CSV table of C-alpha atoms in Angstrom, one decimal:
chain,number,residue,atom,x,y,z
A,1,UNK,CA,-7.0,-15.5,-16.9
A,2,UNK,CA,-9.2,-17.6,-14.7
A,3,UNK,CA,-13.1,-17.9,-14.8
A,4,UNK,CA,-15.0,-18.4,-11.6
A,5,UNK,CA,-17.5,-21.1,-11.7
A,6,UNK,CA,-20.2,-20.8,-9.1
A,7,UNK,CA,-21.0,-24.1,-7.1
A,8,UNK,CA,-24.2,-23.9,-4.9
A,9,UNK,CA,-23.8,-27.0,-2.9
A,10,UNK,CA,-24.8,-26.3,0.6
A,11,UNK,CA,-22.3,-26.9,3.3
A,12,UNK,CA,-23.1,-27.6,6.9
A,13,UNK,CA,-21.0,-25.5,9.1
A,14,UNK,CA,-18.9,-27.4,11.6
A,15,UNK,CA,-18.6,-26.3,15.2
A,16,UNK,CA,-15.1,-25.1,14.9
A,17,UNK,CA,-15.4,-22.7,12.0
A,18,UNK,CA,-18.1,-21.6,9.7
A,19,UNK,CA,-18.1,-21.6,5.9
A,20,UNK,CA,-20.4,-19.9,3.5
A,21,UNK,CA,-23.3,-21.8,1.9
A,22,UNK,CA,-21.9,-21.2,-1.7
A,23,UNK,CA,-18.3,-21.4,-2.9
A,24,UNK,CA,-16.7,-20.3,-6.2
A,25,UNK,CA,-14.1,-22.5,-7.9
A,26,UNK,CA,-11.4,-20.8,-10.1
A,27,UNK,CA,-10.5,-22.6,-13.3
A,28,UNK,CA,-7.9,-21.5,-15.8
A,29,UNK,CA,-9.5,-20.0,-18.9
A,30,UNK,CA,-8.1,-22.6,-21.4
A,31,UNK,CA,-9.3,-25.7,-19.2
A,32,UNK,CA,-12.5,-27.2,-19.9
A,33,UNK,CA,-15.1,-26.9,-17.0
A,34,UNK,CA,-15.7,-30.4,-15.5
A,35,UNK,CA,-18.4,-30.8,-13.1
A,36,UNK,CA,-17.9,-33.5,-10.5
A,37,UNK,CA,-20.3,-36.5,-10.7
A,38,UNK,CA,-21.6,-35.8,-7.1
A,39,UNK,CA,-22.9,-32.4,-8.0
A,40,UNK,CA,-26.4,-32.2,-9.7
A,41,UNK,CA,-26.3,-31.0,-13.3
A,42,UNK,CA,-28.3,-27.8,-13.9
A,43,UNK,CA,-31.6,-28.4,-15.7
A,44,UNK,CA,-31.5,-32.2,-14.7
A,45,UNK,CA,-33.8,-33.3,-12.0
A,46,UNK,CA,-31.9,-35.5,-9.3
A,47,UNK,CA,-33.4,-39.0,-8.7
A,48,UNK,CA,-35.7,-38.5,-5.7
A,49,UNK,CA,-35.2,-42.2,-4.5
A,50,UNK,CA,-31.6,-41.7,-3.6
A,51,UNK,CA,-32.6,-39.3,-0.8
A,52,UNK,CA,-35.0,-41.8,0.8
A,53,UNK,CA,-34.0,-44.3,3.3
A,54,UNK,CA,-33.4,-47.8,2.0
A,55,UNK,CA,-36.7,-49.3,3.6
A,56,UNK,CA,-38.9,-46.6,1.9
A,57,UNK,CA,-36.8,-46.8,-1.4
A,58,UNK,CA,-37.4,-50.5,-1.4
A,59,UNK,CA,-41.2,-50.0,-0.8
A,60,UNK,CA,-41.4,-47.3,-3.5
A,61,UNK,CA,-39.5,-49.3,-6.1
A,62,UNK,CA,-41.2,-52.7,-5.2
A,63,UNK,CA,-37.7,-54.0,-4.7
A,64,UNK,CA,-38.5,-55.8,-1.5
A,65,UNK,CA,-37.5,-59.4,-2.3
A,66,UNK,CA,-37.8,-61.5,0.6
A,67,UNK,CA,-38.7,-59.1,3.3
A,68,UNK,CA,-42.4,-59.0,4.5
A,69,UNK,CA,-44.6,-56.1,3.3
A,70,UNK,CA,-44.3,-53.0,5.6
A,71,UNK,CA,-47.0,-52.6,8.2
A,72,UNK,CA,-50.3,-51.4,7.0
A,73,UNK,CA,-51.9,-48.0,7.9
A,74,UNK,CA,-53.8,-49.5,10.8
A,75,UNK,CA,-52.9,-48.0,14.1
A,76,UNK,CA,-50.9,-49.9,16.5
A,77,UNK,CA,-52.5,-51.5,19.5
A,78,UNK,CA,-51.9,-49.3,22.7
A,79,UNK,CA,-51.0,-52.2,25.0
A,80,UNK,CA,-47.6,-53.6,24.9
A,81,UNK,CA,-48.9,-57.2,25.3
A,82,UNK,CA,-51.1,-56.7,22.2
A,83,UNK,CA,-48.0,-55.5,20.4
A,84,UNK,CA,-46.0,-58.4,21.4
A,85,UNK,CA,-48.8,-60.8,20.2
A,86,UNK,CA,-48.9,-58.9,16.9
A,87,UNK,CA,-45.1,-59.4,16.7
A,88,UNK,CA,-45.4,-63.1,17.3
A,89,UNK,CA,-48.0,-63.3,14.5
A,90,UNK,CA,-45.8,-61.5,12.0
A,91,UNK,CA,-42.8,-63.7,12.9
A,92,UNK,CA,-45.1,-66.9,12.4
A,93,UNK,CA,-46.5,-65.9,9.1
A,94,UNK,CA,-42.9,-64.9,7.8
A,95,UNK,CA,-41.6,-68.3,8.8
A,96,UNK,CA,-44.5,-70.2,7.4
A,97,UNK,CA,-44.2,-68.4,4.1
A,98,UNK,CA,-40.4,-68.9,3.9
A,99,UNK,CA,-39.6,-65.2,4.2
A,100,UNK,CA,-36.6,-63.9,6.0
A,101,UNK,CA,-37.6,-61.6,8.8
A,102,UNK,CA,-35.4,-59.8,11.5
A,103,UNK,CA,-36.5,-59.1,15.1
A,104,UNK,CA,-35.4,-55.4,14.6
A,105,UNK,CA,-37.8,-55.0,11.7
A,106,UNK,CA,-40.8,-56.4,13.8
A,107,UNK,CA,-39.7,-54.2,16.7
A,108,UNK,CA,-39.5,-51.1,14.4
A,109,UNK,CA,-42.9,-51.8,13.0
A,110,UNK,CA,-44.2,-52.3,16.5
A,111,UNK,CA,-42.6,-48.9,17.6
A,112,UNK,CA,-40.5,-50.7,20.3
A,113,UNK,CA,-36.7,-50.9,20.5
A,114,UNK,CA,-35.2,-54.2,19.3
A,115,UNK,CA,-33.8,-55.1,22.7
A,116,UNK,CA,-37.0,-54.2,24.7
A,117,UNK,CA,-39.0,-56.2,22.0
A,118,UNK,CA,-36.8,-59.3,22.5
A,119,UNK,CA,-36.9,-59.1,26.4
A,120,UNK,CA,-40.7,-58.8,26.3
A,121,UNK,CA,-41.1,-61.6,23.8
A,122,UNK,CA,-38.8,-64.0,25.9
A,123,UNK,CA,-40.8,-63.1,29.0
A,124,UNK,CA,-44.1,-63.7,27.3
A,125,UNK,CA,-43.3,-66.8,25.3
A,126,UNK,CA,-40.3,-68.4,26.8
A,127,UNK,CA,-37.9,-68.2,23.9
A,128,UNK,CA,-36.3,-65.4,21.8
A,129,UNK,CA,-37.8,-64.2,18.7
A,130,UNK,CA,-35.2,-65.8,16.6
A,131,UNK,CA,-35.6,-69.2,18.3
A,132,UNK,CA,-39.4,-68.9,17.8
A,133,UNK,CA,-38.8,-68.2,14.1
A,134,UNK,CA,-36.5,-71.2,13.8
A,135,UNK,CA,-39.0,-73.4,15.6
A,136,UNK,CA,-41.8,-72.5,13.3
A,137,UNK,CA,-39.7,-73.2,10.3
A,138,UNK,CA,-38.7,-76.5,11.5
A,139,UNK,CA,-42.3,-77.4,12.4
A,140,UNK,CA,-43.3,-76.3,8.9
A,141,UNK,CA,-40.4,-78.4,7.3
A,142,UNK,CA,-41.3,-81.5,9.3
A,143,UNK,CA,-45.0,-81.1,8.0
A,144,UNK,CA,-43.8,-80.9,4.3
A,145,UNK,CA,-41.4,-83.8,4.7
A,146,UNK,CA,-44.1,-85.9,6.1
A,147,UNK,CA,-46.3,-85.0,3.0
A,148,UNK,CA,-43.5,-86.6,0.9
A,149,UNK,CA,-41.6,-83.6,-0.5
A,150,UNK,CA,-37.9,-84.0,-1.1
A,151,UNK,CA,-35.5,-82.2,1.1
A,152,UNK,CA,-34.5,-79.7,-1.7
A,153,UNK,CA,-38.1,-78.7,-2.2
A,154,UNK,CA,-38.7,-78.3,1.3
A,155,UNK,CA,-35.5,-76.1,1.9
A,156,UNK,CA,-36.5,-73.9,-0.9
A,157,UNK,CA,-40.2,-73.6,0.4
A,158,UNK,CA,-39.0,-72.5,3.8
A,159,UNK,CA,-36.4,-70.1,2.6
A,160,UNK,CA,-33.1,-72.0,2.4
A,161,UNK,CA,-30.9,-72.3,-0.5
A,162,UNK,CA,-29.6,-75.9,0.1
A,163,UNK,CA,-30.8,-78.8,1.7
A,164,UNK,CA,-27.9,-78.9,4.1
A,165,UNK,CA,-29.2,-75.8,5.8
A,166,UNK,CA,-32.5,-77.6,6.4
A,167,UNK,CA,-30.8,-80.6,7.8
A,168,UNK,CA,-28.8,-78.2,10.2
A,169,UNK,CA,-32.0,-76.6,11.3
A,170,UNK,CA,-33.7,-79.9,11.9
A,171,UNK,CA,-30.8,-81.4,13.8
A,172,UNK,CA,-30.6,-78.2,16.0
A,173,UNK,CA,-34.4,-78.4,16.6
A,174,UNK,CA,-34.4,-82.0,17.8
A,175,UNK,CA,-35.2,-84.2,14.7
A,176,UNK,CA,-33.4,-85.2,11.5
A,177,UNK,CA,-35.0,-85.9,8.2
A,178,UNK,CA,-34.8,-89.3,6.6
A,179,UNK,CA,-31.7,-89.6,4.4
A,180,UNK,CA,-32.1,-90.4,0.8
A,181,UNK,CA,-30.8,-94.0,0.8
A,182,UNK,CA,-32.7,-94.8,4.1
A,183,UNK,CA,-36.0,-96.7,3.5
A,184,UNK,CA,-38.6,-96.5,6.1
A,185,UNK,CA,-39.2,-99.8,7.8
A,186,UNK,CA,-42.2,-101.8,6.5
A,187,UNK,CA,-44.4,-104.6,8.0
A,188,UNK,CA,-43.3,-106.9,5.2
A,189,UNK,CA,-39.8,-107.2,6.5
A,190,UNK,CA,-41.0,-108.5,9.8
A,191,UNK,CA,-41.9,-111.8,8.3
């Protein structure tokens, strides 16, 4: 003897054939009824966060570690040139704060496609958003090194994990940090 267990999982019909919205499963009467883990248990509320897109889920749970906060409820500027300026300001503030930011995130916030944003940015400022981001980080790193901070401290402040990443950025952007064993020349050695 078999017992029919109803499963009310909605199934989207495909274009080749249609299927009913609810199916029944036949289980032998002696076997225990086991519910698959992917199906919700009756009487238990499913977590609502799993149905949200990852970006909204991160904002709802506060799990946004290194990405900048989502855009505010303020309306976007109507002109594209104002949007590009706003995008440049967001990239600059993220780079100075040591946060990672991607050009597609900025473009999404500005209601532009990633490639259109990159083309407009390059036309307006002469470099791509990524190059601009790296230049701002290198500028900030040079300023921090000039203040006397160590390479490790500067690397962490601008968002790198290791000093080697900082050295690579600075060498790519046209300057190298003083090495640890190298002393700056002083006026006393000229005598």
